[in-house]
Amino acid sequence: MNSVKVLDCTLRDGGYCNSWKFGYENIKKIIKGLCESGINIIECGFLTNKIKYDPDISKFNNISQAEKIIPENINRKNFVLMLNYGEYNPEDLPEYNNLSPLDGLRLAFHKKDMAEALKLCRKIQDKGYKLYIQAMVSLNYSDSEFLNLIDQVNLIQPHAFYIVDSFGAMKGRELTRLFYMTENNLNKNIYIGFHSHNNLQLAYSNAQKILSESTRNNLILDTAVYGMGRGAGNLNTELFVEYLNENILIDDDAKHYKINPLLNIIDEVLNDFYQRNYWGYSLPNYISAVHNAHPNYAGWLAEKNTLTVENMNEIFDMMDEDKKNSFDKNYISELYKRYMSAGSIHEEHTADLIKNISGKKILLIAPGKSSLTERDRVIEFAKRDDVINISVNFEYKYIETDYIFISNLRRYRELDPAKKFKCIVTSNIVDDGIYLRVKYSSLSNSEGFVSDNAGLMAIKFFMNYEIDGIYLAGFDGYSHDTFENYADDKMTVITKNAIFDTMNEGMQKILNEYSSEISIKYLTEPMHVKI
C-alpha cells in the first residue's frame, strides 16, 4: 500500500452541528490538539463570501483570517479550507504565499455544476494552492459520467480527487465500483480521497475496505473528531487513527498518531456541543440515506412529529430526483402539505355534531403536564351540563370525553381502536369507522413549526360553529426540560431547544389571532404559552 493520510474536517463538516460557532479559543484548541495528534491534513473551515466574518465561527472571508487560528511557529503545512461552488470567487484569492501553512483548497460541487466548477478548479490551482476536487454525491454519477469526470480531472492534475458519500448511502459494492474506476483511470500522481457519512453506520467499514484494496495511488481519508458532522456524522478520527496505528504502516517513518490529544478535544470542547445538539445514527438519517437524499429533508420531516416511518418514506417517494441533492425548505414544506391534504373528507355526522355542541362551551384537553397536575379542576369543569369535552391527540384517562380530535397519525395509531367511533380526524388520517374526517388544509395556519399543531387545528375547527367559547386545559407550550411537557412520559418528544422556543412563539401568535374572533380562556394555569 502507498501513503495513507488522514484529513480531519471537524471544524468544517462538524460545523453543521453548531452553525460553526465553536468559539475562537475552541477553534484554536481543536487545531492544536489535531497537530499534537499528528493528523496529516487539517481542514480549518469554509472559505465563503456568504457571511460576515466572525472570529468565533469557522467560516472565513479570506485566507489571512484563517491563518490567525493556526498555531504560531508551526513547522508544517497541510492546512486547508473548503469552498462550495458558487459561494466564493476564486478571483479574490491571493497568490499562494510559500510561508503560509494554509496551502490547500477543496472545491465541492454537485454534478449539475461540474463543467463550471472544473473551470474554477484551474483558477484555484493557478494561484499556487494544492487543489482537492470534491465530487459531491458521487453515487449520482453514472459510470460513463464518472469516467468522463476522471478524464477531466487528469487534465487538471490536482493534488487529490475525492469519492464523496455525501448522504452516507454508499454500501461496499457501490464504493468498490467507484474506487476501481478511479484507481484504474486516475493519474497515479493524484491522491484518491474518500469522504464518508455514517447514516448507514458504514463509514468505518468502508474506510477499512478502501485500505484493503491494492492501489498505485496514495490515499486521503476524511474524518472528524467524535464523528462530529451533519446528521449521522462522519468517520470518527479517534477510532480510525487507532485502527491505522494497529494495522497500517503510516508514511515513511511509520509514525503513529497520538490518541490522547483527540480525546482531550472531545472532553474539553465537543462534549458540550454534543449534549446541546446530538449527532449520530438515527431513523431519519437512515431514511435519507436509503433514498440518497439530503439528510435535512428527513430531519425536517422528523421534527414535525406527525409522521410514521411509512409516511416519511411515501413523501420521499414523491420527491423529484433533481431536488434530492440540496435541501429546499419550501419544497419539502409543499410536499408535506400535499401529502397531508391528500385524503378524502367524511362529513356524514356533521349535522349530529352541530346539534350536540350548539350553544355549549368547548373544553379542549391537550396532553400537556397541567392536564395531569390540575386534573381535579378539569374533572370538575367537565361535569357541567353546558360543556362538551374533547381530548386532543390522546385519550384523557380521567374522564370519558365526548370526542377525540386527532391530526397526528402516530398518535392515532396509539389510540384504542374501540374509541375511533368518536374521533374527529383530519384528512391525512385514513381509516374506517371514524366519526368525522375534515379537510386538513382548511385547519392549518401559516406559522412554520406549528402550522399543523393539533391543538390549534382543533380550535380552528370548533371556531366554525355556534359555541359559547373555548376553554383550554393542558395547552402548556414547551419547556426545554422535555420530560415536563406531557402528562404521559410516553408521549415525550425530544428536539432542539430553539425549536421549542419557535413553537411557543408560533402558538402564542396564533392563539392571540384566534382569540380576537372567539372567546378562548385557559382552564389550567398557562405555562410557556399565554393569551
Coordinates of C-alpha atoms in Angstrom, one line a residue:
M1 CA 0.0 0.0 0.0
N2 CA 1.1 3.5 -0.7
S3 CA 0.9 6.5 1.6
V4 CA -2.3 6.9 3.7
K5 CA -3.1 10.4 5.0
V6 CA -5.9 11.5 7.4
L7 CA -7.7 14.8 6.8
D8 CA -9.7 15.9 9.8
C9 CA -12.8 18.0 8.9
T10 CA -14.2 18.7 12.4
L11 CA -14.1 22.5 12.0
R12 CA -15.8 22.3 8.6
D13 CA -18.2 19.4 8.5
G14 CA -18.7 19.4 12.2
G15 CA -19.9 23.0 12.0
Y16 CA -23.2 21.8 10.6
C17 CA -24.0 20.7 14.2
N18 CA -23.4 24.1 15.8
S19 CA -23.7 26.6 13.0
W20 CA -19.9 26.7 13.0
K21 CA -20.0 28.6 16.3
F22 CA -17.1 26.8 18.0
G23 CA -15.7 29.9 19.6
Y24 CA -12.3 31.4 18.8
E25 CA -10.4 29.8 21.6
N26 CA -12.1 26.4 21.0
I27 CA -11.1 26.6 17.3
K28 CA -7.5 27.1 18.3
K29 CA -7.7 24.4 20.9
I30 CA -9.1 21.9 18.3
I31 CA -6.3 22.7 15.8
K32 CA -3.6 22.5 18.5
G33 CA -4.9 19.1 19.5
L34 CA -5.0 17.8 15.9
C35 CA -1.5 19.0 15.4
E36 CA -0.3 17.3 18.6
S37 CA -2.1 14.1 17.5
G38 CA -0.2 14.1 14.2
I39 CA -3.2 14.4 11.9
N40 CA -1.8 14.9 8.4
I41 CA -4.2 17.5 7.0
I42 CA -6.4 19.8 9.0
E43 CA -9.4 21.5 7.4
C44 CA -10.0 24.8 9.2
G45 CA -13.5 25.5 7.9
F46 CA -15.2 27.2 4.9
L47 CA -13.9 30.0 2.7
T48 CA -17.1 31.9 1.7
N49 CA -18.4 35.3 0.7
K50 CA -21.9 34.4 2.0
I51 CA -21.5 35.6 5.6
K52 CA -19.8 38.4 7.5
Y53 CA -16.6 37.3 9.3
D54 CA -16.9 36.4 12.9
P55 CA -13.7 35.1 14.8
D56 CA -15.9 32.7 16.8
I57 CA -17.1 30.9 13.6
S58 CA -15.1 28.6 11.5
K59 CA -16.1 30.4 8.3
F60 CA -13.7 32.8 6.7
N61 CA -13.9 35.6 4.0
N62 CA -10.2 35.4 3.2
I63 CA -7.0 33.3 3.7
S64 CA -5.5 35.7 6.3
Q65 CA -8.5 35.3 8.7
A66 CA -8.0 31.5 8.7
E67 CA -4.2 31.8 9.2
K68 CA -4.8 33.5 12.6
I69 CA -6.2 30.3 14.1
I70 CA -3.1 28.2 13.1
P71 CA -0.5 27.9 15.9
E72 CA 2.5 30.2 15.6
N73 CA 6.0 28.8 14.8
I74 CA 4.5 25.7 13.4
N75 CA 6.9 23.8 11.1
R76 CA 4.3 22.1 9.0
K77 CA 1.9 22.9 6.2
N78 CA -1.2 20.9 5.1
F79 CA -3.9 23.2 6.4
V80 CA -6.9 23.5 4.1
L81 CA -10.2 25.3 3.6
M82 CA -13.3 24.2 1.6
L83 CA -15.1 26.3 -1.0
N84 CA -18.7 25.3 -2.0
Y85 CA -19.1 26.0 -5.7
G86 CA -20.8 29.4 -6.1
E87 CA -20.0 30.7 -2.6
Y88 CA -16.6 32.2 -3.3
N89 CA -15.0 34.0 -6.2
P90 CA -11.5 32.5 -6.9
E91 CA -10.5 35.9 -8.4
D92 CA -10.5 37.1 -4.8
L93 CA -7.8 34.6 -3.8
P94 CA -4.3 35.9 -3.3
E95 CA -1.3 34.1 -4.9
Y96 CA -0.2 31.3 -2.5
N97 CA 2.4 32.5 -0.1
N98 CA 5.1 29.8 0.5
L99 CA 5.4 31.0 4.1
S100 CA 1.8 30.2 4.8
P101 CA 0.9 26.9 6.4
L102 CA -2.5 27.1 4.7
D103 CA -1.6 25.6 1.4
G104 CA -4.7 23.7 0.1
L105 CA -8.2 24.5 -1.0
R106 CA -11.0 22.0 -1.6
L107 CA -13.7 22.8 -4.1
A108 CA -17.0 20.9 -3.6
F109 CA -19.6 20.8 -6.3
H110 CA -22.7 18.8 -7.5
K111 CA -22.9 17.0 -10.8
K112 CA -25.1 19.7 -12.4
D113 CA -22.3 22.3 -11.8
M114 CA -19.4 20.1 -12.9
A115 CA -18.3 21.9 -16.1
E116 CA -18.2 25.4 -14.5
A117 CA -16.7 24.0 -11.2
L118 CA -13.8 22.5 -13.1
K119 CA -13.1 25.8 -14.7
L120 CA -12.8 27.3 -11.2
C121 CA -10.5 24.4 -10.2
R122 CA -8.0 25.6 -12.8
K123 CA -8.1 29.2 -11.4
I124 CA -7.5 27.9 -7.9
Q125 CA -4.6 25.8 -9.0
D126 CA -3.2 28.7 -11.0
K127 CA -3.0 30.7 -7.7
G128 CA -0.5 28.1 -6.4
Y129 CA -2.6 26.2 -3.9
K130 CA -2.9 22.4 -3.6
L131 CA -6.3 21.6 -5.2
Y132 CA -8.6 19.0 -3.8
I133 CA -11.6 18.2 -6.1
Q134 CA -14.7 17.0 -4.3
A135 CA -17.4 15.4 -6.5
M136 CA -20.4 15.7 -4.1
V137 CA -22.8 12.8 -4.0
S138 CA -20.6 10.6 -6.2
L139 CA -23.3 8.0 -6.4
N140 CA -25.3 10.3 -8.6
Y141 CA -22.8 9.8 -11.5
S142 CA -23.3 7.0 -14.0
D143 CA -20.2 5.0 -14.9
S144 CA -19.7 6.9 -18.1
E145 CA -20.2 10.3 -16.3
F146 CA -17.8 9.4 -13.6
L147 CA -15.2 8.2 -16.1
N148 CA -15.6 11.5 -18.0
L149 CA -15.1 13.4 -14.8
I150 CA -11.9 11.5 -14.1
D151 CA -10.7 12.3 -17.6
Q152 CA -11.3 16.0 -16.9
V153 CA -9.5 15.7 -13.5
N154 CA -6.5 14.2 -15.1
L155 CA -6.2 17.2 -17.4
I156 CA -6.2 19.5 -14.4
Q157 CA -3.7 17.4 -12.3
P158 CA -5.0 18.3 -8.8
H159 CA -3.4 17.2 -5.6
A160 CA -6.4 15.0 -4.8
F161 CA -9.7 13.7 -6.3
Y162 CA -12.4 12.6 -4.0
I163 CA -15.1 9.9 -3.9
V164 CA -17.8 11.6 -1.7
D165 CA -20.5 9.8 0.1
S166 CA -22.4 12.9 0.9
F167 CA -25.6 11.3 2.3
G168 CA -24.0 8.2 3.8
A169 CA -25.8 6.0 1.3
M170 CA -22.8 4.1 -0.1
K171 CA -22.5 0.4 0.5
G172 CA -19.5 -1.8 -0.1
R173 CA -20.3 -2.8 -3.7
E174 CA -21.0 0.8 -4.7
L175 CA -17.8 2.0 -3.1
T176 CA -15.8 -0.7 -4.8
R177 CA -17.3 0.2 -8.2
L178 CA -16.4 3.9 -7.8
F179 CA -13.0 3.1 -6.3
Y180 CA -12.0 0.7 -9.1
M181 CA -13.0 3.2 -11.8
T182 CA -10.9 5.9 -10.0
E183 CA -7.9 3.7 -9.3
N184 CA -7.7 2.4 -12.8
N185 CA -8.2 5.7 -14.6
L186 CA -6.9 8.5 -12.4
N187 CA -3.3 9.6 -12.9
K188 CA -1.2 7.8 -10.4
N189 CA 0.3 11.0 -9.0
I190 CA -3.1 12.2 -7.8
Y191 CA -4.3 11.2 -4.3
I192 CA -7.6 9.3 -4.1
G193 CA -9.7 10.8 -1.4
F194 CA -12.7 9.4 0.4
H195 CA -15.2 11.4 2.4
S196 CA -18.0 9.4 4.1
H197 CA -21.0 10.0 6.3
N198 CA -22.4 7.5 8.8
N199 CA -26.1 7.3 8.0
L200 CA -25.9 3.6 7.5
Q201 CA -23.2 3.1 10.1
L202 CA -20.8 2.1 7.3
A203 CA -18.2 4.9 7.4
Y204 CA -15.7 2.8 9.5
S205 CA -16.1 -0.4 7.5
N206 CA -16.0 1.5 4.1
A207 CA -12.7 3.2 5.2
Q208 CA -11.2 -0.2 6.1
K209 CA -12.4 -1.6 2.7
I210 CA -10.5 1.1 0.8
L211 CA -7.4 0.4 2.8
S212 CA -7.7 -3.3 2.0
E213 CA -7.6 -2.5 -1.8
S214 CA -4.2 -2.7 -3.6
T215 CA -3.7 0.7 -5.3
R216 CA -1.0 2.6 -7.0
N217 CA -2.4 5.9 -5.8
N218 CA -1.8 7.5 -2.4
L219 CA -4.9 7.8 -0.3
I220 CA -6.5 10.5 1.9
L221 CA -9.4 9.6 4.2
D222 CA -11.6 12.2 5.8
T223 CA -12.5 12.0 9.5
A224 CA -14.0 14.2 12.2
V225 CA -13.2 14.0 16.0
Y226 CA -16.1 12.3 17.8
G227 CA -17.6 11.8 14.3
M228 CA -19.0 15.3 14.5
G229 CA -20.8 16.1 11.3
R230 CA -24.2 16.8 9.8
G231 CA -26.9 14.3 10.5
A232 CA -25.3 10.9 11.4
G233 CA -21.9 12.4 11.4
N234 CA -18.6 11.3 9.8
L235 CA -15.9 8.7 10.3
N236 CA -14.5 9.2 13.8
T237 CA -10.9 10.5 13.8
E238 CA -10.0 8.8 17.1
L239 CA -11.4 5.4 16.0
F240 CA -9.8 5.5 12.6
V241 CA -6.3 6.6 13.6
E242 CA -6.3 3.9 16.3
Y243 CA -7.0 1.4 13.6
L244 CA -4.2 2.8 11.5
N245 CA -1.8 2.7 14.4
E246 CA -2.5 -1.0 14.9
N247 CA -2.9 -2.2 11.3
I248 CA -1.3 0.1 8.8
L249 CA 2.2 1.4 8.2
I250 CA 1.8 5.2 8.2
D251 CA 4.0 7.3 5.9
D252 CA 7.8 7.0 5.6
D253 CA 8.7 6.8 9.2
A254 CA 5.8 4.7 10.5
K255 CA 5.0 7.5 12.9
H256 CA 1.9 6.6 15.0
Y257 CA -0.9 9.0 15.7
K258 CA -1.3 10.1 19.3
I259 CA -4.8 9.4 20.7
N260 CA -4.9 11.5 23.9
P261 CA -5.0 14.9 22.2
L262 CA -8.1 13.8 20.3
L263 CA -9.7 12.5 23.5
N264 CA -9.0 15.9 25.1
I265 CA -10.7 17.7 22.3
I266 CA -13.8 15.5 22.9
D267 CA -13.7 16.0 26.6
E268 CA -12.9 19.8 26.7
V269 CA -14.7 21.1 23.7
L270 CA -17.0 18.7 21.7
N271 CA -18.9 17.1 24.5
D272 CA -20.7 20.3 25.3
F273 CA -21.9 20.7 21.7
Y274 CA -22.9 17.0 21.6
Q275 CA -25.1 17.5 24.6
R276 CA -26.8 20.5 23.1
N277 CA -27.3 19.2 19.6
Y278 CA -26.9 15.4 19.3
W279 CA -25.4 14.0 16.1
G280 CA -25.2 10.3 15.2
Y281 CA -27.2 7.4 13.9
S282 CA -31.0 8.0 13.8
L283 CA -34.0 6.7 12.0
P284 CA -34.4 9.9 9.9
N285 CA -30.7 9.7 8.9
Y286 CA -31.2 6.1 7.9
I287 CA -34.2 7.0 5.7
S288 CA -32.4 9.9 4.0
A289 CA -29.5 7.5 3.1
V290 CA -31.9 4.8 1.7
H291 CA -33.4 7.5 -0.6
N292 CA -29.9 9.0 -1.4
A293 CA -31.3 12.4 -0.3
H294 CA -30.1 15.4 1.7
P295 CA -30.4 14.5 5.4
N296 CA -32.0 17.8 6.2
Y297 CA -35.2 16.6 4.5
A298 CA -35.6 13.7 6.9
G299 CA -34.7 15.9 9.8
W300 CA -37.3 18.5 8.8
L301 CA -40.0 15.8 8.5
A302 CA -39.0 14.2 11.8
E303 CA -39.2 17.5 13.6
K304 CA -42.9 17.7 12.6
N305 CA -43.6 14.8 15.0
T306 CA -46.7 13.9 13.0
L307 CA -45.5 11.2 10.7
T308 CA -44.8 7.5 10.9
V309 CA -41.8 5.9 9.1
E310 CA -44.1 4.8 6.3
N311 CA -45.4 8.3 5.9
M312 CA -41.9 9.7 5.6
N313 CA -40.9 7.0 3.0
E314 CA -44.0 7.9 1.0
I315 CA -43.1 11.6 1.0
F316 CA -39.5 10.7 -0.2
D317 CA -41.1 8.6 -3.0
M318 CA -42.9 11.8 -4.1
M319 CA -39.6 13.8 -4.5
D320 CA -38.1 14.7 -7.8
E321 CA -34.7 13.2 -8.2
D322 CA -33.1 16.6 -9.1
K323 CA -34.4 18.0 -5.8
K324 CA -32.8 15.4 -3.5
N325 CA -29.2 16.8 -3.6
S326 CA -29.7 20.2 -1.9
F327 CA -32.1 20.9 0.9
D328 CA -35.0 23.1 -0.2
K329 CA -37.2 24.0 2.8
N330 CA -40.0 25.4 0.7
Y331 CA -40.0 22.3 -1.5
I332 CA -40.3 19.8 1.4
S333 CA -42.9 22.0 3.1
E334 CA -45.1 21.9 0.0
L335 CA -44.6 18.2 -0.4
Y336 CA -45.6 17.7 3.2
K337 CA -48.8 19.8 2.8
R338 CA -49.7 18.0 -0.4
Y339 CA -49.2 14.6 1.3
M340 CA -51.2 15.6 4.4
S341 CA -54.0 17.1 2.4
A342 CA -54.4 14.1 0.0
G343 CA -57.1 12.2 2.0
S344 CA -60.8 12.5 1.5
I345 CA -63.2 14.0 3.9
H346 CA -66.1 12.2 5.7
E347 CA -68.9 14.5 6.9
E348 CA -71.8 12.1 7.5
H349 CA -72.1 13.1 11.2
T350 CA -71.7 16.9 10.8
A351 CA -75.4 17.6 11.5
D352 CA -75.2 15.4 14.6
L353 CA -72.1 17.2 15.8
I354 CA -73.7 20.6 15.3
K355 CA -76.7 19.5 17.3
N356 CA -74.6 18.3 20.2
I357 CA -72.3 21.3 20.5
S358 CA -74.5 24.2 19.6
G359 CA -74.5 26.9 22.3
K360 CA -72.2 24.8 24.5
K361 CA -68.8 25.5 26.0
I362 CA -66.0 23.5 24.4
L363 CA -63.3 22.1 26.7
L364 CA -60.2 21.1 24.7
I365 CA -57.8 18.9 26.7
A366 CA -54.3 18.8 25.3
P367 CA -51.7 16.3 26.7
G368 CA -49.6 19.0 28.4
K369 CA -48.4 18.4 32.0
S370 CA -51.1 20.7 33.5
S371 CA -53.8 18.3 32.4
L372 CA -52.3 15.9 35.0
T373 CA -51.3 18.3 37.8
E374 CA -54.6 20.2 37.6
R375 CA -56.8 17.2 36.8
D376 CA -59.3 17.9 39.6
R377 CA -60.1 21.3 38.1
V378 CA -60.5 19.7 34.7
I379 CA -62.7 16.9 36.0
E380 CA -65.0 19.4 37.9
F381 CA -65.4 21.7 34.9
A382 CA -66.1 18.7 32.6
K383 CA -69.1 17.6 34.7
R384 CA -71.1 20.7 33.8
D385 CA -74.1 20.2 31.6
D386 CA -73.1 23.1 29.3
V387 CA -69.7 21.7 28.5
I388 CA -68.6 19.4 25.6
N389 CA -65.3 17.7 26.4
I390 CA -62.7 16.9 23.6
S391 CA -59.3 15.5 24.2
V392 CA -56.6 16.4 21.5
N393 CA -54.3 13.8 20.1
F394 CA -54.7 11.4 23.1
E395 CA -57.3 9.7 25.3
Y396 CA -57.7 11.6 28.6
K397 CA -57.9 8.9 31.2
Y398 CA -59.5 10.9 34.0
I399 CA -62.8 11.4 32.2
E400 CA -64.7 9.9 29.3
T401 CA -64.6 12.7 26.7
D402 CA -67.3 13.3 24.2
Y403 CA -64.9 13.4 21.3
I404 CA -61.2 12.9 20.5
F405 CA -59.7 15.3 17.9
I406 CA -56.6 13.9 16.2
S407 CA -54.4 15.2 13.4
N408 CA -51.4 13.1 14.1
L409 CA -51.3 9.7 12.5
R410 CA -48.7 8.5 15.0
R411 CA -51.0 9.4 17.9
Y412 CA -54.0 7.9 16.2
R413 CA -52.2 4.5 15.9
E414 CA -51.6 4.6 19.6
L415 CA -55.3 5.1 20.4
D416 CA -57.6 2.2 21.5
P417 CA -59.4 1.1 18.3
A418 CA -62.6 0.9 20.3
K419 CA -62.5 4.7 20.6
K420 CA -62.4 5.6 16.9
F421 CA -66.2 5.9 16.7
K422 CA -65.9 9.3 18.5
C423 CA -62.8 10.6 16.7
I424 CA -62.8 13.8 14.7
V425 CA -59.7 13.4 12.4
T426 CA -58.0 15.4 9.7
S427 CA -57.9 14.1 6.2
N428 CA -54.3 12.8 6.4
I429 CA -55.7 10.0 8.6
V430 CA -57.5 7.4 6.6
D431 CA -59.4 4.7 8.4
D432 CA -62.9 3.2 8.6
G433 CA -65.3 3.7 11.4
I434 CA -64.3 7.2 12.5
Y435 CA -66.9 9.8 13.5
L436 CA -65.8 12.7 11.2
R437 CA -62.9 13.4 8.8
V438 CA -62.3 17.0 8.0
K439 CA -60.1 18.7 5.4
Y440 CA -56.5 19.0 6.8
S441 CA -55.6 22.1 4.7
S442 CA -58.6 24.1 6.0
L443 CA -57.4 23.9 9.6
S444 CA -53.7 24.7 9.1
N445 CA -52.1 28.0 9.7
S446 CA -49.0 29.8 8.2
E447 CA -46.9 29.7 11.3
G448 CA -44.0 27.4 10.5
F449 CA -43.4 24.7 13.1
V450 CA -47.0 24.9 14.5
S451 CA -48.8 25.2 11.1
D452 CA -50.5 21.9 11.9
N453 CA -50.3 21.8 15.7
A454 CA -53.2 19.6 16.7
G455 CA -54.4 22.0 19.4
L456 CA -54.5 24.9 17.1
M457 CA -56.3 22.9 14.4
A458 CA -58.9 21.8 17.0
I459 CA -59.5 25.4 18.0
K460 CA -59.9 26.5 14.4
F461 CA -62.3 23.6 13.7
F462 CA -64.7 24.5 16.6
M463 CA -64.5 28.2 15.8
N464 CA -66.6 27.5 12.8
Y465 CA -69.6 26.5 14.9
E466 CA -72.1 28.4 17.1
I467 CA -70.5 27.6 20.5
D468 CA -70.2 29.5 23.8
G469 CA -66.4 29.9 23.9
I470 CA -63.4 27.5 24.1
Y471 CA -61.6 26.5 27.3
L472 CA -58.1 25.1 27.2
A473 CA -56.5 22.5 29.5
G474 CA -53.0 21.2 29.0
F475 CA -52.2 23.7 26.4
D476 CA -48.9 24.4 28.1
G477 CA -46.5 25.0 25.3
Y478 CA -43.0 23.5 25.5
S479 CA -40.3 23.5 28.2
H480 CA -36.6 22.9 27.5
D481 CA -37.0 20.1 30.0
T482 CA -38.7 17.7 27.7
F483 CA -40.0 15.4 30.5
E484 CA -42.0 18.4 31.8
N485 CA -44.0 18.7 28.6
Y486 CA -46.5 15.8 28.7
A487 CA -48.9 14.3 31.2
D488 CA -47.7 10.9 29.9
D489 CA -44.0 10.4 29.6
K490 CA -44.5 8.0 26.7
M491 CA -45.5 11.0 24.6
T492 CA -42.3 12.8 25.3
V493 CA -40.7 14.4 22.2
I494 CA -37.0 15.3 22.2
T495 CA -35.9 18.1 19.9
K496 CA -33.8 21.2 19.9
N497 CA -34.5 24.0 22.4
A498 CA -34.6 26.5 19.6
I499 CA -37.4 24.6 18.0
F500 CA -39.4 24.5 21.3
D501 CA -38.9 28.3 21.6
T502 CA -40.1 28.8 18.0
M503 CA -43.1 26.6 18.6
N504 CA -44.1 28.6 21.7
E505 CA -43.8 31.8 19.8
G506 CA -45.9 30.5 17.0
M507 CA -48.6 29.0 19.3
Q508 CA -48.9 32.3 21.2
K509 CA -49.2 34.3 18.0
I510 CA -51.9 32.1 16.5
L511 CA -53.8 31.8 19.9
N512 CA -53.9 35.6 20.0
E513 CA -55.2 35.8 16.5
Y514 CA -58.0 33.2 17.2
S515 CA -58.9 34.8 20.5
S516 CA -59.8 38.0 18.6
E517 CA -62.5 36.0 16.8
I518 CA -63.9 33.9 19.7
S519 CA -63.6 33.7 23.4
I520 CA -60.7 31.5 24.4
K521 CA -59.8 31.0 28.1
Y522 CA -57.3 28.9 29.9
L523 CA -58.8 26.5 32.4
T524 CA -55.5 25.2 33.7
E525 CA -52.6 27.6 34.5
P526 CA -50.8 28.7 31.3
M527 CA -47.1 27.9 31.4
H528 CA -45.0 28.7 28.3
V529 CA -47.8 30.0 26.1
K530 CA -50.3 32.6 27.1
I531 CA -53.1 34.6 25.5

